[in-house]
PDB file of C-alpha atoms and ligand atoms in Angstrom:
ATOM      1  CA  UNK A   1      12.768   5.357  17.332  1.00 51.00           C
ATOM      2  CA  UNK A   2       9.772   5.126  15.216  1.00 72.00           C
ATOM      3  CA  UNK A   3       9.958   8.638  13.579  1.00 93.00           C
ATOM      4  CA  UNK A   4       9.708   9.473   9.780  1.00 96.00           C
ATOM      5  CA  UNK A   5       9.416  12.418   7.712  1.00 97.00           C
ATOM      6  CA  UNK A   6       6.932  12.704   4.770  1.00 97.00           C
ATOM      7  CA  UNK A   7       7.243  15.500   2.258  1.00 97.00           C
ATOM      8  CA  UNK A   8       3.808  15.914   0.938  1.00 98.00           C
ATOM      9  CA  UNK A   9       2.296  17.941  -2.107  1.00 98.00           C
ATOM     10  CA  UNK A  10      -0.710  19.632  -0.985  1.00 98.00           C
ATOM     11  CA  UNK A  11      -1.891  20.435  -4.635  1.00 97.00           C
ATOM     12  CA  UNK A  12      -2.555  24.004  -5.947  1.00 97.00           C
ATOM     13  CA  UNK A  13      -4.859  25.115  -3.010  1.00 96.00           C
ATOM     14  CA  UNK A  14      -8.279  23.504  -3.646  1.00 97.00           C
ATOM     15  CA  UNK A  15      -9.104  21.114  -0.840  1.00 97.00           C
ATOM     16  CA  UNK A  16     -10.456  18.406  -3.266  1.00 97.00           C
ATOM     17  CA  UNK A  17      -7.226  18.463  -5.255  1.00 97.00           C
ATOM     18  CA  UNK A  18      -5.271  16.905  -2.171  1.00 97.00           C
ATOM     19  CA  UNK A  19      -4.402  13.429  -3.043  1.00 98.00           C
ATOM     20  CA  UNK A  20      -6.103  10.473  -1.053  1.00 98.00           C
ATOM     21  CA  UNK A  21      -2.476   9.564   0.212  1.00 98.00           C
ATOM     22  CA  UNK A  22      -1.844  13.347   1.375  1.00 98.00           C
ATOM     23  CA  UNK A  23      -5.314  13.272   3.204  1.00 98.00           C
ATOM     24  CA  UNK A  24      -4.505   9.887   4.721  1.00 98.00           C
ATOM     25  CA  UNK A  25      -1.041  11.040   5.958  1.00 98.00           C
ATOM     26  CA  UNK A  26      -2.510  14.233   7.412  1.00 98.00           C
ATOM     27  CA  UNK A  27      -4.821  12.211   9.418  1.00 97.00           C
ATOM     28  CA  UNK A  28      -2.354   9.908  10.727  1.00 96.00           C
ATOM     29  CA  UNK A  29       0.618  12.509  11.250  1.00 97.00           C
ATOM     30  CA  UNK A  30       1.574  13.528  14.820  1.00 97.00           C
ATOM     31  CA  UNK A  31       2.823  17.122  13.553  1.00 97.00           C
ATOM     32  CA  UNK A  32       2.290  18.918  10.499  1.00 98.00           C
ATOM     33  CA  UNK A  33       4.669  21.628   9.109  1.00 97.00           C
ATOM     34  CA  UNK A  34       2.843  23.691   6.476  1.00 96.00           C
ATOM     35  CA  UNK A  35       3.519  26.763   4.423  1.00 91.00           C
ATOM     36  CA  UNK A  36       1.638  29.508   2.965  1.00 88.00           C
ATOM     37  CA  UNK A  37       1.160  28.192  -0.447  1.00 90.00           C
ATOM     38  CA  UNK A  38      -1.169  25.189   0.908  1.00 94.00           C
ATOM     39  CA  UNK A  39      -3.864  27.789   0.774  1.00 94.00           C
ATOM     40  CA  UNK A  40      -6.748  28.830   3.104  1.00 96.00           C
ATOM     41  CA  UNK A  41      -8.866  25.694   2.480  1.00 96.00           C
ATOM     42  CA  UNK A  42      -6.355  23.447   3.284  1.00 97.00           C
ATOM     43  CA  UNK A  43      -4.988  25.402   6.276  1.00 96.00           C
ATOM     44  CA  UNK A  44      -8.718  25.671   7.633  1.00 97.00           C
ATOM     45  CA  UNK A  45      -8.897  21.847   7.311  1.00 97.00           C
ATOM     46  CA  UNK A  46      -5.535  21.213   9.048  1.00 97.00           C
ATOM     47  CA  UNK A  47      -7.054  23.432  12.175  1.00 96.00           C
ATOM     48  CA  UNK A  48      -9.744  20.910  12.520  1.00 97.00           C
ATOM     49  CA  UNK A  49      -7.330  18.131  13.095  1.00 96.00           C
ATOM     50  CA  UNK A  50      -6.635  17.404  16.473  1.00 90.00           C
ATOM     51  CA  UNK A  51      -2.726  17.553  16.302  1.00 94.00           C
ATOM     52  CA  UNK A  52       0.177  19.871  16.263  1.00 96.00           C
ATOM     53  CA  UNK A  53       0.421  22.149  13.279  1.00 97.00           C
ATOM     54  CA  UNK A  54       3.247  24.437  12.791  1.00 96.00           C
ATOM     55  CA  UNK A  55       3.161  27.247  10.133  1.00 95.00           C
ATOM     56  CA  UNK A  56       6.789  27.442   8.766  1.00 94.00           C
ATOM     57  CA  UNK A  57       5.999  29.763   5.678  1.00 89.00           C
ATOM     58  CA  UNK A  58       8.387  32.480   4.837  1.00 79.00           C
ATOM     59  CA  UNK A  59       7.422  36.008   6.139  1.00 77.00           C
ATOM     60  CA  UNK A  60       7.671  38.909   3.560  1.00 75.00           C
ATOM     61  CA  UNK A  61      11.180  39.680   2.956  1.00 74.00           C
ATOM     62  CA  UNK A  62      12.501  36.873   4.790  1.00 75.00           C
ATOM     63  CA  UNK A  63      15.472  34.703   3.291  1.00 75.00           C
ATOM     64  CA  UNK A  64      14.276  31.447   1.989  1.00 76.00           C
ATOM     65  CA  UNK A  65      17.710  29.793   3.166  1.00 81.00           C
ATOM     66  CA  UNK A  66      17.386  30.883   6.649  1.00 81.00           C
ATOM     67  CA  UNK A  67      13.913  29.550   6.882  1.00 85.00           C
ATOM     68  CA  UNK A  68      14.804  26.183   5.314  1.00 89.00           C
ATOM     69  CA  UNK A  69      17.421  25.862   7.962  1.00 91.00           C
ATOM     70  CA  UNK A  70      14.823  26.382  10.629  1.00 92.00           C
ATOM     71  CA  UNK A  71      12.521  23.844   8.860  1.00 94.00           C
ATOM     72  CA  UNK A  72      15.182  21.271   8.593  1.00 95.00           C
ATOM     73  CA  UNK A  73      15.961  21.576  12.264  1.00 96.00           C
ATOM     74  CA  UNK A  74      12.315  21.129  13.099  1.00 96.00           C
ATOM     75  CA  UNK A  75      11.869  17.970  11.008  1.00 96.00           C
ATOM     76  CA  UNK A  76      14.968  16.548  12.900  1.00 96.00           C
ATOM     77  CA  UNK A  77      13.698  17.615  16.308  1.00 97.00           C
ATOM     78  CA  UNK A  78      10.279  15.911  15.751  1.00 97.00           C
ATOM     79  CA  UNK A  79      11.880  12.972  14.286  1.00 97.00           C
ATOM     80  CA  UNK A  80      14.209  12.435  17.115  1.00 96.00           C
ATOM     81  CA  UNK A  81      10.991  12.576  19.266  1.00 96.00           C
ATOM     82  CA  UNK A  82       9.755   9.619  17.415  1.00 96.00           C
ATOM     83  CA  UNK A  83       7.168  11.448  15.596  1.00 97.00           C
ATOM     84  CA  UNK A  84       5.453  10.839  12.103  1.00 97.00           C
ATOM     85  CA  UNK A  85       6.202  14.234  10.666  1.00 98.00           C
ATOM     86  CA  UNK A  86       4.189  15.657   7.509  1.00 98.00           C
ATOM     87  CA  UNK A  87       6.056  18.509   5.765  1.00 97.00           C
ATOM     88  CA  UNK A  88       3.192  19.872   3.731  1.00 97.00           C
ATOM     89  CA  UNK A  89       4.058  22.095   0.636  1.00 96.00           C
ATOM     90  CA  UNK A  90       2.157  23.866  -1.936  1.00 97.00           C
ATOM     91  CA  UNK A  91       1.603  22.126  -5.333  1.00 98.00           C
ATOM     92  CA  UNK A  92       4.285  19.243  -5.887  1.00 98.00           C
ATOM     93  CA  UNK A  93       7.380  19.181  -3.727  1.00 97.00           C
ATOM     94  CA  UNK A  94       9.580  18.541  -6.695  1.00 97.00           C
ATOM     95  CA  UNK A  95       8.587  21.768  -8.604  1.00 97.00           C
ATOM     96  CA  UNK A  96      10.500  24.764  -7.151  1.00 95.00           C
ATOM     97  CA  UNK A  97       9.923  23.137  -3.735  1.00 93.00           C
ATOM     98  CA  UNK A  98      13.642  22.743  -2.330  1.00 91.00           C
ATOM     99  CA  UNK A  99      13.172  18.924  -2.741  1.00 92.00           C
ATOM    100  CA  UNK A 100      16.925  18.462  -3.406  1.00 91.00           C
ATOM    101  CA  UNK A 101      18.034  20.379  -0.297  1.00 91.00           C
ATOM    102  CA  UNK A 102      15.643  18.538   1.916  1.00 92.00           C
ATOM    103  CA  UNK A 103      16.849  14.964   0.401  1.00 93.00           C
ATOM    104  CA  UNK A 104      20.349  16.073   1.212  1.00 93.00           C
ATOM    105  CA  UNK A 105      19.697  17.170   4.721  1.00 95.00           C
ATOM    106  CA  UNK A 106      17.517  13.854   5.471  1.00 95.00           C
ATOM    107  CA  UNK A 107      19.968  11.697   3.976  1.00 95.00           C
ATOM    108  CA  UNK A 108      22.918  13.264   5.788  1.00 95.00           C
ATOM    109  CA  UNK A 109      21.057  13.005   9.127  1.00 96.00           C
ATOM    110  CA  UNK A 110      19.801   9.495   8.602  1.00 95.00           C
ATOM    111  CA  UNK A 111      16.201  10.497   8.832  1.00 96.00           C
ATOM    112  CA  UNK A 112      13.877   8.099   6.941  1.00 96.00           C
ATOM    113  CA  UNK A 113      11.782   9.871   4.501  1.00 96.00           C
ATOM    114  CA  UNK A 114       9.149   9.493   1.707  1.00 96.00           C
ATOM    115  CA  UNK A 115       8.008  11.926  -0.871  1.00 96.00           C
ATOM    116  CA  UNK A 116       4.234  12.151  -1.862  1.00 97.00           C
ATOM    117  CA  UNK A 117       3.647  13.998  -5.208  1.00 98.00           C
ATOM    118  CA  UNK A 118       0.943  16.543  -5.411  1.00 98.00           C
ATOM    119  CA  UNK A 119      -0.981  18.228  -8.301  1.00 98.00           C
ATOM    120  CA  UNK A 120       1.452  20.921  -9.085  1.00 97.00           C
ATOM    121  CA  UNK A 121       0.205  24.465 -10.089  1.00 97.00           C
ATOM    122  CA  UNK A 122       2.096  23.724 -13.395  1.00 97.00           C
ATOM    123  CA  UNK A 123      -0.882  21.637 -14.432  1.00 97.00           C
ATOM    124  CA  UNK A 124      -3.517  22.426 -11.730  1.00 97.00           C
ATOM    125  CA  UNK A 125      -3.765  25.969 -12.528  1.00 96.00           C
ATOM    126  CA  UNK A 126      -4.096  26.065 -16.450  1.00 95.00           C
ATOM    127  CA  UNK A 127      -6.261  22.891 -16.397  1.00 95.00           C
ATOM    128  CA  UNK A 128      -8.721  24.450 -13.880  1.00 96.00           C
ATOM    129  CA  UNK A 129      -8.767  27.409 -16.308  1.00 94.00           C
ATOM    130  CA  UNK A 130      -9.580  25.273 -19.390  1.00 93.00           C
ATOM    131  CA  UNK A 131      -5.921  25.745 -20.824  1.00 93.00           C
ATOM    132  CA  UNK A 132      -4.352  22.465 -22.364  1.00 95.00           C
ATOM    133  CA  UNK A 133      -0.600  22.345 -21.950  1.00 95.00           C
ATOM    134  CA  UNK A 134      -0.192  20.712 -25.167  1.00 94.00           C
ATOM    135  CA  UNK A 135      -2.031  20.670 -28.400  1.00 95.00           C
ATOM    136  CA  UNK A 136      -1.523  18.221 -31.428  1.00 93.00           C
ATOM    137  CA  UNK A 137      -1.028  21.072 -33.890  1.00 93.00           C
ATOM    138  CA  UNK A 138       0.070  24.174 -31.828  1.00 92.00           C
ATOM    139  CA  UNK A 139       2.159  22.965 -28.787  1.00 94.00           C
ATOM    140  CA  UNK A 140       4.608  20.125 -29.027  1.00 91.00           C
ATOM    141  CA  UNK A 141       5.600  20.438 -25.337  1.00 93.00           C
ATOM    142  CA  UNK A 142       5.777  22.900 -22.556  1.00 93.00           C
ATOM    143  CA  UNK A 143       8.412  24.597 -20.298  1.00 92.00           C
ATOM    144  CA  UNK A 144       8.223  25.576 -16.890  1.00 93.00           C
ATOM    145  CA  UNK A 145      10.926  28.113 -15.758  1.00 92.00           C
ATOM    146  CA  UNK A 146      11.425  30.339 -12.646  1.00 92.00           C
ATOM    147  CA  UNK A 147      10.574  33.883 -12.890  1.00 92.00           C
ATOM    148  CA  UNK A 148      13.330  34.487 -10.633  1.00 89.00           C
ATOM    149  CA  UNK A 149      15.841  33.263 -13.499  1.00 85.00           C
ATOM    150  CA  UNK A 150      14.069  33.958 -16.659  1.00 84.00           C
ATOM    151  CA  UNK A 151      17.097  35.765 -18.035  1.00 86.00           C
ATOM    152  CA  UNK A 152      18.684  32.088 -18.113  1.00 87.00           C
ATOM    153  CA  UNK A 153      16.077  30.665 -20.544  1.00 87.00           C
ATOM    154  CA  UNK A 154      18.721  30.188 -23.414  1.00 84.00           C
ATOM    155  CA  UNK A 155      20.657  27.914 -21.104  1.00 86.00           C
ATOM    156  CA  UNK A 156      17.555  25.735 -20.492  1.00 86.00           C
ATOM    157  CA  UNK A 157      18.315  22.800 -22.610  1.00 81.00           C
ATOM    158  CA  UNK A 158      21.773  22.492 -20.968  1.00 84.00           C
ATOM    159  CA  UNK A 159      20.881  23.470 -17.477  1.00 88.00           C
ATOM    160  CA  UNK A 160      17.220  22.408 -17.153  1.00 92.00           C
ATOM    161  CA  UNK A 161      15.450  19.174 -16.835  1.00 95.00           C
ATOM    162  CA  UNK A 162      13.745  17.819 -19.939  1.00 95.00           C
ATOM    163  CA  UNK A 163      10.916  15.075 -19.621  1.00 96.00           C
ATOM    164  CA  UNK A 164       9.990  13.058 -22.499  1.00 97.00           C
ATOM    165  CA  UNK A 165       6.713  11.451 -22.447  1.00 97.00           C
ATOM    166  CA  UNK A 166       5.620   8.749 -25.073  1.00 96.00           C
ATOM    167  CA  UNK A 167       9.369   7.950 -25.694  1.00 96.00           C
ATOM    168  CA  UNK A 168       9.736   4.592 -23.752  1.00 95.00           C
ATOM    169  CA  UNK A 169       9.599   2.351 -26.826  1.00 95.00           C
ATOM    170  CA  UNK A 170      11.538   4.713 -28.902  1.00 96.00           C
ATOM    171  CA  UNK A 171      14.193   5.701 -26.321  1.00 97.00           C
ATOM    172  CA  UNK A 172      17.089   5.012 -28.487  1.00 97.00           C
ATOM    173  CA  UNK A 173      15.805   7.399 -31.076  1.00 97.00           C
ATOM    174  CA  UNK A 174      14.774  10.002 -28.610  1.00 97.00           C
ATOM    175  CA  UNK A 175      18.393  10.009 -27.016  1.00 97.00           C
ATOM    176  CA  UNK A 176      20.036  10.290 -30.544  1.00 98.00           C
ATOM    177  CA  UNK A 177      17.732  13.128 -31.527  1.00 97.00           C
ATOM    178  CA  UNK A 178      18.372  14.945 -28.262  1.00 96.00           C
ATOM    179  CA  UNK A 179      22.340  14.614 -28.736  1.00 96.00           C
ATOM    180  CA  UNK A 180      21.824  15.922 -32.389  1.00 96.00           C
ATOM    181  CA  UNK A 181      20.020  18.802 -31.021  1.00 94.00           C
ATOM    182  CA  UNK A 182      23.116  19.804 -28.824  1.00 93.00           C
ATOM    183  CA  UNK A 183      22.366  18.237 -25.415  1.00 94.00           C
ATOM    184  CA  UNK A 184      25.527  16.849 -24.125  1.00 94.00           C
ATOM    185  CA  UNK A 185      25.585  12.908 -24.317  1.00 96.00           C
ATOM    186  CA  UNK A 186      27.172  12.848 -20.829  1.00 96.00           C
ATOM    187  CA  UNK A 187      23.817  13.997 -19.377  1.00 96.00           C
ATOM    188  CA  UNK A 188      22.365  12.104 -16.775  1.00 96.00           C
ATOM    189  CA  UNK A 189      19.042  10.149 -17.567  1.00 97.00           C
ATOM    190  CA  UNK A 190      16.430   8.459 -15.557  1.00 97.00           C
ATOM    191  CA  UNK A 191      13.820   6.356 -17.242  1.00 97.00           C
ATOM    192  CA  UNK A 192      10.831   5.681 -15.040  1.00 97.00           C
ATOM    193  CA  UNK A 193       8.624   2.741 -15.868  1.00 97.00           C
ATOM    194  CA  UNK A 194       5.282   2.517 -13.994  1.00 97.00           C
ATOM    195  CA  UNK A 195       5.891   5.694 -12.084  1.00 95.00           C
ATOM    196  CA  UNK A 196       4.449   5.685  -8.509  1.00 94.00           C
ATOM    197  CA  UNK A 197       2.902   2.113  -9.004  1.00 95.00           C
ATOM    198  CA  UNK A 198       4.000  -0.744  -6.844  1.00 94.00           C
ATOM    199  CA  UNK A 199       6.170  -2.098  -9.433  1.00 95.00           C
ATOM    200  CA  UNK A 200       7.857   1.230 -10.278  1.00 95.00           C
ATOM    201  CA  UNK A 201      11.326   0.785 -11.768  1.00 96.00           C
ATOM    202  CA  UNK A 202      13.899   3.565 -12.290  1.00 96.00           C
ATOM    203  CA  UNK A 203      16.743   3.054 -14.711  1.00 96.00           C
ATOM    204  CA  UNK A 204      19.709   5.476 -14.310  1.00 96.00           C
ATOM    205  CA  UNK A 205      21.968   5.988 -17.022  1.00 97.00           C
ATOM    206  CA  UNK A 206      23.689   8.602 -19.329  1.00 97.00           C
ATOM    207  CA  UNK A 207      22.164   9.966 -22.645  1.00 97.00           C
ATOM    208  CA  UNK A 208      24.971   8.437 -24.686  1.00 98.00           C
ATOM    209  CA  UNK A 209      24.106   4.881 -23.193  1.00 98.00           C
ATOM    210  CA  UNK A 210      20.383   5.325 -24.000  1.00 98.00           C
ATOM    211  CA  UNK A 211      21.430   6.245 -27.551  1.00 98.00           C
ATOM    212  CA  UNK A 212      23.593   3.119 -27.997  1.00 97.00           C
ATOM    213  CA  UNK A 213      21.561   0.414 -26.330  1.00 96.00           C
ATOM    214  CA  UNK A 214      18.170  -1.376 -26.547  1.00 95.00           C
ATOM    215  CA  UNK A 215      16.659  -1.280 -23.067  1.00 95.00           C
ATOM    216  CA  UNK A 216      13.139  -2.383 -23.946  1.00 92.00           C
ATOM    217  CA  UNK A 217      11.339  -0.492 -21.291  1.00 97.00           C
ATOM    218  CA  UNK A 218       8.013  -1.437 -20.254  1.00 96.00           C
ATOM    219  CA  UNK A 219       4.954   0.761 -20.774  1.00 96.00           C
ATOM    220  CA  UNK A 220       3.975   3.274 -19.404  1.00 97.00           C
ATOM    221  CA  UNK A 221       7.525   5.101 -19.114  1.00 97.00           C
ATOM    222  CA  UNK A 222       8.939   8.396 -19.276  1.00 98.00           C
ATOM    223  CA  UNK A 223      12.460   9.843 -19.599  1.00 98.00           C
ATOM    224  CA  UNK A 224      13.979  12.491 -17.374  1.00 97.00           C
ATOM    225  CA  UNK A 225      17.048  14.060 -18.841  1.00 96.00           C
ATOM    226  CA  UNK A 226      19.112  16.431 -16.642  1.00 95.00           C
ATOM    227  CA  UNK A 227      21.498  16.666 -13.774  1.00 94.00           C
ATOM    228  CA  UNK A 228      18.695  16.045 -11.362  1.00 95.00           C
ATOM    229  CA  UNK A 229      18.151  12.584 -12.562  1.00 95.00           C
ATOM    230  CA  UNK A 230      20.700  11.349 -10.357  1.00 92.00           C
ATOM    231  CA  UNK A 231      18.828  12.179  -7.223  1.00 93.00           C
ATOM    232  CA  UNK A 232      16.956   8.819  -7.590  1.00 92.00           C
ATOM    233  CA  UNK A 233      20.047   7.058  -6.271  1.00 89.00           C
ATOM    234  CA  UNK A 234      19.542   8.683  -2.904  1.00 87.00           C
ATOM    235  CA  UNK A 235      15.952   7.582  -2.783  1.00 84.00           C
ATOM    236  CA  UNK A 236      15.053   4.360  -1.182  1.00 69.00           C
ATOM    237  CA  UNK A 237      11.352   4.206  -1.226  1.00 60.00           C
ATOM    238  CA  UNK A 238       9.980   0.726  -1.293  1.00 48.00           C
ATOM    239  CA  UNK A 239       6.568   0.799  -2.864  1.00 47.00           C
TER     240      UNK A 239
HETATM  241  C1  SAM B 301       7.912  28.386  -5.054  1.00 68.44           C
HETATM  242  S1  SAM B 301       6.692  28.075  -6.459  1.00 68.44           S
HETATM  243  C2  SAM B 301       6.216  26.525  -5.786  1.00 68.44           C
HETATM  244  C3  SAM B 301       5.280  25.700  -6.743  1.00 68.44           C
HETATM  245  C4  SAM B 301       4.622  24.515  -6.355  1.00 68.44           C
HETATM  246  N1  SAM B 301       5.736  23.615  -5.822  1.00 68.44           N
HETATM  247  C5  SAM B 301       3.806  23.837  -7.299  1.00 68.44           C
HETATM  248  O1  SAM B 301       4.146  22.749  -7.738  1.00 68.44           O
HETATM  249  O2  SAM B 301       2.840  24.484  -7.771  1.00 68.44           O
HETATM  250  C6  SAM B 301       5.444  29.013  -6.154  1.00 68.44           C
HETATM  251  C7  SAM B 301       4.724  29.611  -7.390  1.00 68.44           C
HETATM  252  O3  SAM B 301       3.817  28.633  -7.834  1.00 68.44           O
HETATM  253  C8  SAM B 301       2.754  29.395  -8.481  1.00 68.44           C
HETATM  254  N2  SAM B 301       1.624  28.873  -7.958  1.00 68.44           N
HETATM  255  C9  SAM B 301       1.383  28.186  -6.796  1.00 68.44           C
HETATM  256  N3  SAM B 301       0.122  27.715  -6.458  1.00 68.44           N
HETATM  257  C10 SAM B 301      -0.581  28.366  -7.475  1.00 68.44           C
HETATM  258  C11 SAM B 301      -1.997  28.483  -7.713  1.00 68.44           C
HETATM  259  N4  SAM B 301      -2.923  28.032  -6.987  1.00 68.44           N
HETATM  260  N5  SAM B 301      -2.272  29.356  -8.853  1.00 68.44           N
HETATM  261  C12 SAM B 301      -1.402  29.856  -9.675  1.00 68.44           C
HETATM  262  N6  SAM B 301      -0.178  29.837  -9.354  1.00 68.44           N
HETATM  263  C13 SAM B 301       0.340  28.957  -8.467  1.00 68.44           C
HETATM  264  C14 SAM B 301       3.025  30.880  -8.343  1.00 68.44           C
HETATM  265  O4  SAM B 301       3.792  31.400  -9.467  1.00 68.44           O
HETATM  266  C15 SAM B 301       3.863  30.783  -7.124  1.00 68.44           C
HETATM  267  O5  SAM B 301       4.633  31.955  -7.072  1.00 68.44           O
END
């Protein structure tokens, strides 16, 4: 069987904000499963491609879990037919995009897969509107939360994901500061050097290990702190 599933970010809806990799995969795919958030411009483009395209977006009032099960079954069916399947999602698949559920399903069913990041609405929409997400004096970082769970914002520093940029060289100090700020020293941490590049390297550890050891990470690097970091263990993507 030569099938494979590509979970691809479509960007925030502007056709030209599709990545080159997404564009190439859309051209090469046998079947494309797409949802509403990909937007009209990209949907029109999909319709010009001479291939099977399947709309899998949620209908109004429909439960997400039920639709996700159907999407999983479709990915499996097409994979078993030996097809190259693109699952095209709005923005980036890692941002409120059911990425964890899909990894679980694909690993469980021995389906080879790859994730292709997209421009998220998190940066795509504000930057397209001239709004910087950070500012040297006025904004030290930014938060992204779900409107469905905004009552949980107080829990964010224990239950959320924290991404630290510009902390590769000072990772030990960063980890110590985070622990001092109240984040559990048992939190999972992934340090990603040269993310998305051919020589990307991911180091999985605990916050306490980061605080106690000198790792000498290569630049550029960022630190992911949170329970989601351990998903990197399930992902075997040779660049
Ligand atoms: C389920 S989340 C998926 C987010 C997506 N994976 C991403 O990275 O942008 C859907 C929400 O993203 C936001 N969103 C997506 N595309 C957007 C756009 N072009 N402009 C503004 N907000 C957008 C809206 O708040 C929408 O309700």
